[in-house]
Amino acid sequence: GGRLDLSGLVKRYGNAEPPAVDHIDLAIEPGEFITLLGPSGSGKTTTLNMIVGFTEPTAGRIELNGTDITRMPPHRRNFGMVFQNYALFPHLTVAQNIAFPLRERKVPATESATLVGNALELVDLAGMGNRRPHELSGGQQQRVALARAVVFAPSVLLLDEPLSALDRKLRQSLQREIKRLHQELGLTFVFVTHDQDEAMTLSDRIAIFNHGKIVALGTPTDLYHRP
Ligand code: ADP
Ligand code: ADP
């Protein structure tokens, strides 16, 4: 997994005061599972979008393993991303969805087929490759999105409220799935949620956001179980 260093990171939309992200410093260790937790509007998604490269910072710096990537285009960062709404291509099969990032990277067909097969097994969807997204449950669709986000062996996986659209029971089984994926892949996971229980269950460390700032940072035990 990659190491990420955010320093003095700021994003201001227009003249908004305070900025959406207001001078954040955060070192994310290789292979760690870190969660950005906080209320709606506190700057979590904006931070994730700057890490992945969809949003350009107003100020500050992002480093990956010591290299400045602040203005590197998203495709060159090679990070995986999972969204709340799955964002699968409805007209493509499950296997074609998972193969999509491999096609973009011009991975040869035979190698791609092997990688897609492995990814399907990884998320427990072997045999489902020929289905269309609408033939799957919400939980299965999110597992396809997970497979698509890791099939090209990224160094970092970013997850933006990936479980929020699911009902409670599915959410718990997907939490276990995400935890297992993290353990098996050894990737750095940056996970965004507003759900404190979810953050405590999944994370090595939690960064608590409020009004664009990190107001607390530590392990779940540090943050919630100290007298
Ligand atoms: P809201 O104002 O919408 O209730 P909060 O700012 O209280 O949201 O915080 C959102 C989440 O972050 C809650 O789960 C809360 O327990 C947690 N939280 C906020 N600030 C801290 C803090 N300083 N230390 C530990 N947890 C915090
Ligand atoms: P969170 O993910 O914690 O809910 P966001 O990062 O989405 O927070 O939003 C932080 C602040 O930035 C909010 O006040 C939000 O309204 C504002 N914001 C987010 N995206 C945009 C945008 N594209 N244009 C203008 N303001 C935005």
PDB file of N, CA and C in Angstrom, residues 91-184:
ATOM      1  N   HIS A  91     -25.155  -1.011 -19.195  1.00  0.00           N
ATOM      2  CA  HIS A  91     -25.225  -1.781 -20.440  1.00  0.00           C
ATOM      3  C   HIS A  91     -24.107  -2.810 -20.542  1.00  0.00           C
ATOM      4  N   LEU A  92     -23.164  -2.802 -19.603  1.00  0.00           N
ATOM      5  CA  LEU A  92     -22.075  -3.778 -19.630  1.00  0.00           C
ATOM      6  C   LEU A  92     -22.360  -4.907 -18.640  1.00  0.00           C
ATOM      7  N   THR A  93     -21.814  -6.095 -18.937  1.00  0.00           N
ATOM      8  CA  THR A  93     -21.946  -7.191 -17.976  1.00  0.00           C
ATOM      9  C   THR A  93     -21.055  -6.910 -16.769  1.00  0.00           C
ATOM     10  N   VAL A  94     -21.240  -7.734 -15.748  1.00  0.00           N
ATOM     11  CA  VAL A  94     -20.406  -7.634 -14.547  1.00  0.00           C
ATOM     12  C   VAL A  94     -18.928  -7.768 -14.921  1.00  0.00           C
ATOM     13  N   ALA A  95     -18.602  -8.776 -15.743  1.00  0.00           N
ATOM     14  CA  ALA A  95     -17.195  -8.993 -16.119  1.00  0.00           C
ATOM     15  C   ALA A  95     -16.652  -7.805 -16.924  1.00  0.00           C
ATOM     16  N   GLN A  96     -17.483  -7.264 -17.821  1.00  0.00           N
ATOM     17  CA  GLN A  96     -17.043  -6.105 -18.620  1.00  0.00           C
ATOM     18  C   GLN A  96     -16.856  -4.865 -17.744  1.00  0.00           C
ATOM     19  N   ASN A  97     -17.731  -4.721 -16.741  1.00  0.00           N
ATOM     20  CA  ASN A  97     -17.550  -3.613 -15.793  1.00  0.00           C
ATOM     21  C   ASN A  97     -16.199  -3.714 -15.078  1.00  0.00           C
ATOM     22  N   ILE A  98     -15.904  -4.928 -14.604  1.00  0.00           N
ATOM     23  CA  ILE A  98     -14.655  -5.105 -13.848  1.00  0.00           C
ATOM     24  C   ILE A  98     -13.443  -4.949 -14.772  1.00  0.00           C
ATOM     25  N   ALA A  99     -13.622  -5.356 -16.045  1.00  0.00           N
ATOM     26  CA  ALA A  99     -12.509  -5.266 -16.998  1.00  0.00           C
ATOM     27  C   ALA A  99     -12.261  -3.834 -17.472  1.00  0.00           C
ATOM     28  N   PHE A 100     -13.220  -2.946 -17.232  1.00  0.00           N
ATOM     29  CA  PHE A 100     -13.136  -1.594 -17.811  1.00  0.00           C
ATOM     30  C   PHE A 100     -11.812  -0.878 -17.515  1.00  0.00           C
ATOM     31  N   PRO A 101     -11.386  -0.824 -16.242  1.00  0.00           N
ATOM     32  CA  PRO A 101     -10.099  -0.147 -15.975  1.00  0.00           C
ATOM     33  C   PRO A 101      -8.913  -0.858 -16.622  1.00  0.00           C
ATOM     34  N   LEU A 102      -9.023  -2.140 -16.883  1.00  0.00           N
ATOM     35  CA  LEU A 102      -7.932  -2.872 -17.545  1.00  0.00           C
ATOM     36  C   LEU A 102      -7.875  -2.497 -19.022  1.00  0.00           C
ATOM     37  N   ARG A 103      -9.052  -2.333 -19.638  1.00  0.00           N
ATOM     38  CA  ARG A 103      -9.104  -1.868 -21.042  1.00  0.00           C
ATOM     39  C   ARG A 103      -8.473  -0.491 -21.166  1.00  0.00           C
ATOM     40  N   GLU A 104      -8.843   0.396 -20.225  1.00  0.00           N
ATOM     41  CA  GLU A 104      -8.265   1.751 -20.237  1.00  0.00           C
ATOM     42  C   GLU A 104      -6.747   1.702 -20.162  1.00  0.00           C
ATOM     43  N   ARG A 105      -6.235   0.698 -19.458  1.00  0.00           N
ATOM     44  CA  ARG A 105      -4.784   0.565 -19.285  1.00  0.00           C
ATOM     45  C   ARG A 105      -4.153  -0.336 -20.333  1.00  0.00           C
ATOM     46  N   LYS A 106      -4.961  -0.732 -21.322  1.00  0.00           N
ATOM     47  CA  LYS A 106      -4.486  -1.548 -22.438  1.00  0.00           C
ATOM     48  C   LYS A 106      -3.864  -2.875 -21.993  1.00  0.00           C
ATOM     49  N   VAL A 107      -4.440  -3.472 -20.965  1.00  0.00           N
ATOM     50  CA  VAL A 107      -3.993  -4.795 -20.526  1.00  0.00           C
ATOM     51  C   VAL A 107      -4.485  -5.825 -21.544  1.00  0.00           C
ATOM     52  N   PRO A 108      -3.618  -6.719 -22.027  1.00  0.00           N
ATOM     53  CA  PRO A 108      -4.017  -7.711 -23.033  1.00  0.00           C
ATOM     54  C   PRO A 108      -5.179  -8.589 -22.556  1.00  0.00           C
ATOM     55  N   ALA A 109      -5.990  -9.053 -23.516  1.00  0.00           N
ATOM     56  CA  ALA A 109      -7.246  -9.745 -23.207  1.00  0.00           C
ATOM     57  C   ALA A 109      -7.059 -10.977 -22.319  1.00  0.00           C
ATOM     58  N   THR A 110      -6.056 -11.783 -22.585  1.00  0.00           N
ATOM     59  CA  THR A 110      -5.901 -13.015 -21.784  1.00  0.00           C
ATOM     60  C   THR A 110      -5.565 -12.676 -20.330  1.00  0.00           C
ATOM     61  N   GLU A 111      -4.666 -11.721 -20.171  1.00  0.00           N
ATOM     62  CA  GLU A 111      -4.304 -11.307 -18.816  1.00  0.00           C
ATOM     63  C   GLU A 111      -5.507 -10.677 -18.107  1.00  0.00           C
ATOM     64  N   SER A 112      -6.254  -9.881 -18.870  1.00  0.00           N
ATOM     65  CA  SER A 112      -7.438  -9.234 -18.324  1.00  0.00           C
ATOM     66  C   SER A 112      -8.446 -10.274 -17.839  1.00  0.00           C
ATOM     67  N   ALA A 113      -8.651 -11.323 -18.651  1.00  0.00           N
ATOM     68  CA  ALA A 113      -9.615 -12.365 -18.269  1.00  0.00           C
ATOM     69  C   ALA A 113      -9.209 -13.019 -16.948  1.00  0.00           C
ATOM     70  N   THR A 114      -7.919 -13.278 -16.788  1.00  0.00           N
ATOM     71  CA  THR A 114      -7.431 -13.883 -15.541  1.00  0.00           C
ATOM     72  C   THR A 114      -7.674 -12.953 -14.355  1.00  0.00           C
ATOM     73  N   LEU A 115      -7.321 -11.663 -14.541  1.00  0.00           N
ATOM     74  CA  LEU A 115      -7.477 -10.690 -13.452  1.00  0.00           C
ATOM     75  C   LEU A 115      -8.947 -10.519 -13.070  1.00  0.00           C
ATOM     76  N   VAL A 116      -9.827 -10.498 -14.077  1.00  0.00           N
ATOM     77  CA  VAL A 116     -11.255 -10.342 -13.799  1.00  0.00           C
ATOM     78  C   VAL A 116     -11.777 -11.565 -13.039  1.00  0.00           C
ATOM     79  N   GLY A 117     -11.336 -12.759 -13.463  1.00  0.00           N
ATOM     80  CA  GLY A 117     -11.729 -13.989 -12.760  1.00  0.00           C
ATOM     81  C   GLY A 117     -11.300 -13.963 -11.298  1.00  0.00           C
ATOM     82  N   ASN A 118     -10.064 -13.541 -11.072  1.00  0.00           N
ATOM     83  CA  ASN A 118      -9.563 -13.453  -9.689  1.00  0.00           C
ATOM     84  C   ASN A 118     -10.367 -12.447  -8.883  1.00  0.00           C
ATOM     85  N   ALA A 119     -10.670 -11.294  -9.514  1.00  0.00           N
ATOM     86  CA  ALA A 119     -11.405 -10.240  -8.810  1.00  0.00           C
ATOM     87  C   ALA A 119     -12.819 -10.704  -8.457  1.00  0.00           C
ATOM     88  N   LEU A 120     -13.454 -11.436  -9.385  1.00  0.00           N
ATOM     89  CA  LEU A 120     -14.794 -11.971  -9.107  1.00  0.00           C
ATOM     90  C   LEU A 120     -14.756 -12.920  -7.908  1.00  0.00           C
ATOM     91  N   GLU A 121     -13.731 -13.768  -7.861  1.00  0.00           N
ATOM     92  CA  GLU A 121     -13.601 -14.681  -6.720  1.00  0.00           C
ATOM     93  C   GLU A 121     -13.350 -13.919  -5.429  1.00  0.00           C
ATOM     94  N   LEU A 122     -12.518 -12.901  -5.529  1.00  0.00           N
ATOM     95  CA  LEU A 122     -12.161 -12.106  -4.357  1.00  0.00           C
ATOM     96  C   LEU A 122     -13.406 -11.551  -3.666  1.00  0.00           C
ATOM     97  N   VAL A 123     -14.407 -11.139  -4.446  1.00  0.00           N
ATOM     98  CA  VAL A 123     -15.622 -10.569  -3.845  1.00  0.00           C
ATOM     99  C   VAL A 123     -16.785 -11.562  -3.858  1.00  0.00           C
ATOM    100  N   ASP A 124     -16.419 -12.857  -4.055  1.00  0.00           N
ATOM    101  CA  ASP A 124     -17.418 -13.909  -3.906  1.00  0.00           C
ATOM    102  C   ASP A 124     -18.518 -13.842  -4.965  1.00  0.00           C
ATOM    103  N   LEU A 125     -18.159 -13.470  -6.182  1.00  0.00           N
ATOM    104  CA  LEU A 125     -19.144 -13.381  -7.260  1.00  0.00           C
ATOM    105  C   LEU A 125     -18.767 -14.282  -8.445  1.00  0.00           C
ATOM    106  N   ALA A 126     -17.951 -15.302  -8.180  1.00  0.00           N
ATOM    107  CA  ALA A 126     -17.586 -16.231  -9.254  1.00  0.00           C
ATOM    108  C   ALA A 126     -18.871 -16.782  -9.875  1.00  0.00           C
ATOM    109  N   GLY A 127     -18.943 -16.849 -11.204  1.00  0.00           N
ATOM    110  CA  GLY A 127     -20.135 -17.359 -11.873  1.00  0.00           C
ATOM    111  C   GLY A 127     -21.145 -16.271 -12.210  1.00  0.00           C
ATOM    112  N   MET A 128     -20.938 -15.067 -11.749  1.00  0.00           N
ATOM    113  CA  MET A 128     -21.885 -13.965 -12.001  1.00  0.00           C
ATOM    114  C   MET A 128     -21.406 -13.035 -13.114  1.00  0.00           C
ATOM    115  N   GLY A 129     -20.279 -13.357 -13.724  1.00  0.00           N
ATOM    116  CA  GLY A 129     -19.640 -12.458 -14.686  1.00  0.00           C
ATOM    117  C   GLY A 129     -20.504 -12.049 -15.862  1.00  0.00           C
ATOM    118  N   ASN A 130     -21.434 -12.904 -16.264  1.00  0.00           N
ATOM    119  CA  ASN A 130     -22.235 -12.603 -17.457  1.00  0.00           C
ATOM    120  C   ASN A 130     -23.535 -11.867 -17.148  1.00  0.00           C
ATOM    121  N   ARG A 131     -23.801 -11.613 -15.870  1.00  0.00           N
ATOM    122  CA  ARG A 131     -25.034 -10.882 -15.537  1.00  0.00           C
ATOM    123  C   ARG A 131     -24.866  -9.390 -15.804  1.00  0.00           C
ATOM    124  N   ARG A 132     -26.014  -8.738 -15.862  1.00  0.00           N
ATOM    125  CA  ARG A 132     -26.007  -7.267 -15.937  1.00  0.00           C
ATOM    126  C   ARG A 132     -26.236  -6.731 -14.517  1.00  0.00           C
ATOM    127  N   PRO A 133     -25.750  -5.504 -14.266  1.00  0.00           N
ATOM    128  CA  PRO A 133     -25.905  -4.939 -12.918  1.00  0.00           C
ATOM    129  C   PRO A 133     -27.335  -5.009 -12.379  1.00  0.00           C
ATOM    130  N   HIS A 134     -28.348  -4.737 -13.241  1.00  0.00           N
ATOM    131  CA  HIS A 134     -29.718  -4.693 -12.713  1.00  0.00           C
ATOM    132  C   HIS A 134     -30.219  -6.066 -12.271  1.00  0.00           C
ATOM    133  N   GLU A 135     -29.498  -7.130 -12.640  1.00  0.00           N
ATOM    134  CA  GLU A 135     -29.889  -8.471 -12.197  1.00  0.00           C
ATOM    135  C   GLU A 135     -29.292  -8.830 -10.835  1.00  0.00           C
ATOM    136  N   LEU A 136     -28.546  -7.911 -10.254  1.00  0.00           N
ATOM    137  CA  LEU A 136     -27.893  -8.160  -8.967  1.00  0.00           C
ATOM    138  C   LEU A 136     -28.536  -7.341  -7.860  1.00  0.00           C
ATOM    139  N   SER A 137     -28.382  -7.812  -6.622  1.00  0.00           N
ATOM    140  CA  SER A 137     -28.833  -7.031  -5.465  1.00  0.00           C
ATOM    141  C   SER A 137     -27.902  -5.833  -5.267  1.00  0.00           C
ATOM    142  N   GLY A 138     -28.337  -4.897  -4.425  1.00  0.00           N
ATOM    143  CA  GLY A 138     -27.505  -3.731  -4.127  1.00  0.00           C
ATOM    144  C   GLY A 138     -26.147  -4.126  -3.561  1.00  0.00           C
ATOM    145  N   GLY A 139     -26.155  -5.108  -2.661  1.00  0.00           N
ATOM    146  CA  GLY A 139     -24.902  -5.550  -2.062  1.00  0.00           C
ATOM    147  C   GLY A 139     -23.971  -6.177  -3.096  1.00  0.00           C
ATOM    148  N   GLN A 140     -24.568  -6.983  -4.006  1.00  0.00           N
ATOM    149  CA  GLN A 140     -23.751  -7.587  -5.068  1.00  0.00           C
ATOM    150  C   GLN A 140     -23.199  -6.519  -6.006  1.00  0.00           C
ATOM    151  N   GLN A 141     -24.027  -5.518  -6.318  1.00  0.00           N
ATOM    152  CA  GLN A 141     -23.538  -4.447  -7.195  1.00  0.00           C
ATOM    153  C   GLN A 141     -22.366  -3.708  -6.552  1.00  0.00           C
ATOM    154  N   GLN A 142     -22.469  -3.487  -5.234  1.00  0.00           N
ATOM    155  CA  GLN A 142     -21.360  -2.781  -4.582  1.00  0.00           C
ATOM    156  C   GLN A 142     -20.112  -3.663  -4.564  1.00  0.00           C
ATOM    157  N   ARG A 143     -20.292  -4.992  -4.506  1.00  0.00           N
ATOM    158  CA  ARG A 143     -19.115  -5.881  -4.568  1.00  0.00           C
ATOM    159  C   ARG A 143     -18.484  -5.843  -5.959  1.00  0.00           C
ATOM    160  N   VAL A 144     -19.316  -5.693  -6.997  1.00  0.00           N
ATOM    161  CA  VAL A 144     -18.760  -5.518  -8.354  1.00  0.00           C
ATOM    162  C   VAL A 144     -17.937  -4.228  -8.407  1.00  0.00           C
ATOM    163  N   ALA A 145     -18.477  -3.165  -7.815  1.00  0.00           N
ATOM    164  CA  ALA A 145     -17.756  -1.879  -7.803  1.00  0.00           C
ATOM    165  C   ALA A 145     -16.422  -2.022  -7.062  1.00  0.00           C
ATOM    166  N   LEU A 146     -16.427  -2.787  -5.970  1.00  0.00           N
ATOM    167  CA  LEU A 146     -15.180  -3.038  -5.229  1.00  0.00           C
ATOM    168  C   LEU A 146     -14.184  -3.797  -6.104  1.00  0.00           C
ATOM    169  N   ALA A 147     -14.679  -4.840  -6.788  1.00  0.00           N
ATOM    170  CA  ALA A 147     -13.793  -5.637  -7.657  1.00  0.00           C
ATOM    171  C   ALA A 147     -13.196  -4.755  -8.750  1.00  0.00           C
ATOM    172  N   ARG A 148     -14.024  -3.880  -9.337  1.00  0.00           N
ATOM    173  CA  ARG A 148     -13.552  -2.994 -10.400  1.00  0.00           C
ATOM    174  C   ARG A 148     -12.505  -2.006  -9.882  1.00  0.00           C
ATOM    175  N   ALA A 149     -12.641  -1.625  -8.620  1.00  0.00           N
ATOM    176  CA  ALA A 149     -11.728  -0.624  -8.053  1.00  0.00           C
ATOM    177  C   ALA A 149     -10.377  -1.213  -7.662  1.00  0.00           C
ATOM    178  N   VAL A 150     -10.293  -2.544  -7.529  1.00  0.00           N
ATOM    179  CA  VAL A 150      -9.013  -3.128  -7.095  1.00  0.00           C
ATOM    180  C   VAL A 150      -8.378  -4.020  -8.151  1.00  0.00           C
ATOM    181  N   VAL A 151      -9.065  -4.245  -9.284  1.00  0.00           N
ATOM    182  CA  VAL A 151      -8.603  -5.233 -10.276  1.00  0.00           C
ATOM    183  C   VAL A 151      -7.255  -4.850 -10.886  1.00  0.00           C
ATOM    184  N   PHE A 152      -6.945  -3.550 -10.931  1.00  0.00           N
ATOM    185  CA  PHE A 152      -5.686  -3.099 -11.540  1.00  0.00           C
ATOM    186  C   PHE A 152      -4.595  -2.882 -10.493  1.00  0.00           C
ATOM    187  N   ALA A 153      -4.785  -3.456  -9.297  1.00  0.00           N
ATOM    188  CA  ALA A 153      -3.784  -3.399  -8.230  1.00  0.00           C
ATOM    189  C   ALA A 153      -3.330  -1.974  -7.924  1.00  0.00           C
ATOM    190  N   PRO A 154      -4.278  -1.113  -7.536  1.00  0.00           N
ATOM    191  CA  PRO A 154      -3.901   0.250  -7.145  1.00  0.00           C
ATOM    192  C   PRO A 154      -3.136   0.209  -5.825  1.00  0.00           C
ATOM    193  N   SER A 155      -2.440   1.306  -5.490  1.00  0.00           N
ATOM    194  CA  SER A 155      -1.717   1.346  -4.207  1.00  0.00           C
ATOM    195  C   SER A 155      -2.599   1.917  -3.102  1.00  0.00           C
ATOM    196  N   VAL A 156      -3.695   2.568  -3.507  1.00  0.00           N
ATOM    197  CA  VAL A 156      -4.609   3.196  -2.541  1.00  0.00           C
ATOM    198  C   VAL A 156      -6.033   2.957  -3.030  1.00  0.00           C
ATOM    199  N   LEU A 157      -6.935   2.626  -2.104  1.00  0.00           N
ATOM    200  CA  LEU A 157      -8.356   2.514  -2.431  1.00  0.00           C
ATOM    201  C   LEU A 157      -9.124   3.548  -1.621  1.00  0.00           C
ATOM    202  N   LEU A 158      -9.901   4.391  -2.342  1.00  0.00           N
ATOM    203  CA  LEU A 158     -10.691   5.441  -1.718  1.00  0.00           C
ATOM    204  C   LEU A 158     -12.158   5.035  -1.780  1.00  0.00           C
ATOM    205  N   LEU A 159     -12.842   5.123  -0.653  1.00  0.00           N
ATOM    206  CA  LEU A 159     -14.238   4.676  -0.593  1.00  0.00           C
ATOM    207  C   LEU A 159     -15.085   5.796  -0.011  1.00  0.00           C
ATOM    208  N   ASP A 160     -16.029   6.315  -0.807  1.00  0.00           N
ATOM    209  CA  ASP A 160     -16.859   7.436  -0.383  1.00  0.00           C
ATOM    210  C   ASP A 160     -18.252   6.950  -0.002  1.00  0.00           C
ATOM    211  N   GLU A 161     -18.488   6.775   1.283  1.00  0.00           N
ATOM    212  CA  GLU A 161     -19.785   6.312   1.808  1.00  0.00           C
ATOM    213  C   GLU A 161     -20.295   5.097   1.031  1.00  0.00           C
ATOM    214  N   PRO A 162     -19.488   4.056   0.845  1.00  0.00           N
ATOM    215  CA  PRO A 162     -19.878   2.963  -0.047  1.00  0.00           C
ATOM    216  C   PRO A 162     -21.050   2.136   0.476  1.00  0.00           C
ATOM    217  N   LEU A 163     -21.376   2.255   1.764  1.00  0.00           N
ATOM    218  CA  LEU A 163     -22.410   1.395   2.339  1.00  0.00           C
ATOM    219  C   LEU A 163     -23.699   2.149   2.643  1.00  0.00           C
ATOM    220  N   SER A 164     -23.708   3.456   2.376  1.00  0.00           N
ATOM    221  CA  SER A 164     -24.837   4.280   2.818  1.00  0.00           C
ATOM    222  C   SER A 164     -26.140   3.981   2.105  1.00  0.00           C
ATOM    223  N   ALA A 165     -26.046   3.417   0.875  1.00  0.00           N
ATOM    224  CA  ALA A 165     -27.274   3.149   0.137  1.00  0.00           C
ATOM    225  C   ALA A 165     -27.881   1.788   0.497  1.00  0.00           C
ATOM    226  N   LEU A 166     -27.201   1.025   1.351  1.00  0.00           N
ATOM    227  CA  LEU A 166     -27.633  -0.339   1.642  1.00  0.00           C
ATOM    228  C   LEU A 166     -28.424  -0.398   2.948  1.00  0.00           C
ATOM    229  N   ASP A 167     -29.323  -1.407   3.051  1.00  0.00           N
ATOM    230  CA  ASP A 167     -30.045  -1.546   4.319  1.00  0.00           C
ATOM    231  C   ASP A 167     -29.100  -2.120   5.375  1.00  0.00           C
ATOM    232  N   ARG A 168     -29.574  -2.075   6.614  1.00  0.00           N
ATOM    233  CA  ARG A 168     -28.722  -2.355   7.765  1.00  0.00           C
ATOM    234  C   ARG A 168     -28.006  -3.713   7.684  1.00  0.00           C
ATOM    235  N   LYS A 169     -28.773  -4.742   7.280  1.00  0.00           N
ATOM    236  CA  LYS A 169     -28.210  -6.095   7.275  1.00  0.00           C
ATOM    237  C   LYS A 169     -27.120  -6.225   6.213  1.00  0.00           C
ATOM    238  N   LEU A 170     -27.435  -5.724   5.015  1.00  0.00           N
ATOM    239  CA  LEU A 170     -26.443  -5.745   3.939  1.00  0.00           C
ATOM    240  C   LEU A 170     -25.206  -4.949   4.315  1.00  0.00           C
ATOM    241  N   ARG A 171     -25.447  -3.832   5.003  1.00  0.00           N
ATOM    242  CA  ARG A 171     -24.343  -2.970   5.393  1.00  0.00           C
ATOM    243  C   ARG A 171     -23.360  -3.732   6.269  1.00  0.00           C
ATOM    244  N   GLN A 172     -23.910  -4.548   7.193  1.00  0.00           N
ATOM    245  CA  GLN A 172     -23.020  -5.301   8.078  1.00  0.00           C
ATOM    246  C   GLN A 172     -22.234  -6.353   7.314  1.00  0.00           C
ATOM    247  N   SER A 173     -22.883  -7.028   6.349  1.00  0.00           N
ATOM    248  CA  SER A 173     -22.131  -8.055   5.624  1.00  0.00           C
ATOM    249  C   SER A 173     -21.092  -7.407   4.709  1.00  0.00           C
ATOM    250  N   LEU A 174     -21.412  -6.258   4.128  1.00  0.00           N
ATOM    251  CA  LEU A 174     -20.427  -5.549   3.296  1.00  0.00           C
ATOM    252  C   LEU A 174     -19.285  -4.986   4.142  1.00  0.00           C
ATOM    253  N   GLN A 175     -19.586  -4.607   5.368  1.00  0.00           N
ATOM    254  CA  GLN A 175     -18.501  -4.162   6.263  1.00  0.00           C
ATOM    255  C   GLN A 175     -17.488  -5.279   6.446  1.00  0.00           C
ATOM    256  N   ARG A 176     -17.997  -6.494   6.676  1.00  0.00           N
ATOM    257  CA  ARG A 176     -17.074  -7.637   6.846  1.00  0.00           C
ATOM    258  C   ARG A 176     -16.273  -7.866   5.570  1.00  0.00           C
ATOM    259  N   GLU A 177     -16.973  -7.740   4.434  1.00  0.00           N
ATOM    260  CA  GLU A 177     -16.325  -7.934   3.136  1.00  0.00           C
ATOM    261  C   GLU A 177     -15.192  -6.912   2.924  1.00  0.00           C
ATOM    262  N   ILE A 178     -15.480  -5.669   3.265  1.00  0.00           N
ATOM    263  CA  ILE A 178     -14.480  -4.610   3.079  1.00  0.00           C
ATOM    264  C   ILE A 178     -13.295  -4.822   4.009  1.00  0.00           C
ATOM    265  N   LYS A 179     -13.567  -5.251   5.215  1.00  0.00           N
ATOM    266  CA  LYS A 179     -12.496  -5.515   6.178  1.00  0.00           C
ATOM    267  C   LYS A 179     -11.610  -6.669   5.675  1.00  0.00           C
ATOM    268  N   ARG A 180     -12.258  -7.710   5.146  1.00  0.00           N
ATOM    269  CA  ARG A 180     -11.511  -8.861   4.637  1.00  0.00           C
ATOM    270  C   ARG A 180     -10.673  -8.445   3.427  1.00  0.00           C
ATOM    271  N   LEU A 181     -11.254  -7.653   2.533  1.00  0.00           N
ATOM    272  CA  LEU A 181     -10.509  -7.158   1.367  1.00  0.00           C
ATOM    273  C   LEU A 181      -9.269  -6.394   1.807  1.00  0.00           C
ATOM    274  N   HIS A 182      -9.448  -5.551   2.803  1.00  0.00           N
ATOM    275  CA  HIS A 182      -8.310  -4.770   3.293  1.00  0.00           C
ATOM    276  C   HIS A 182      -7.207  -5.691   3.805  1.00  0.00           C
ATOM    277  N   GLN A 183      -7.598  -6.717   4.561  1.00  0.00           N
ATOM    278  CA  GLN A 183      -6.596  -7.632   5.107  1.00  0.00           C
ATOM    279  C   GLN A 183      -5.915  -8.429   4.006  1.00  0.00           C
ATOM    280  N   GLU A 184      -6.693  -8.869   3.006  1.00  0.00           N
ATOM    281  CA  GLU A 184      -6.109  -9.710   1.947  1.00  0.00           C
ATOM    282  C   GLU A 184      -5.227  -8.920   0.999  1.00  0.00           C
TER     283      GLU A 184
END
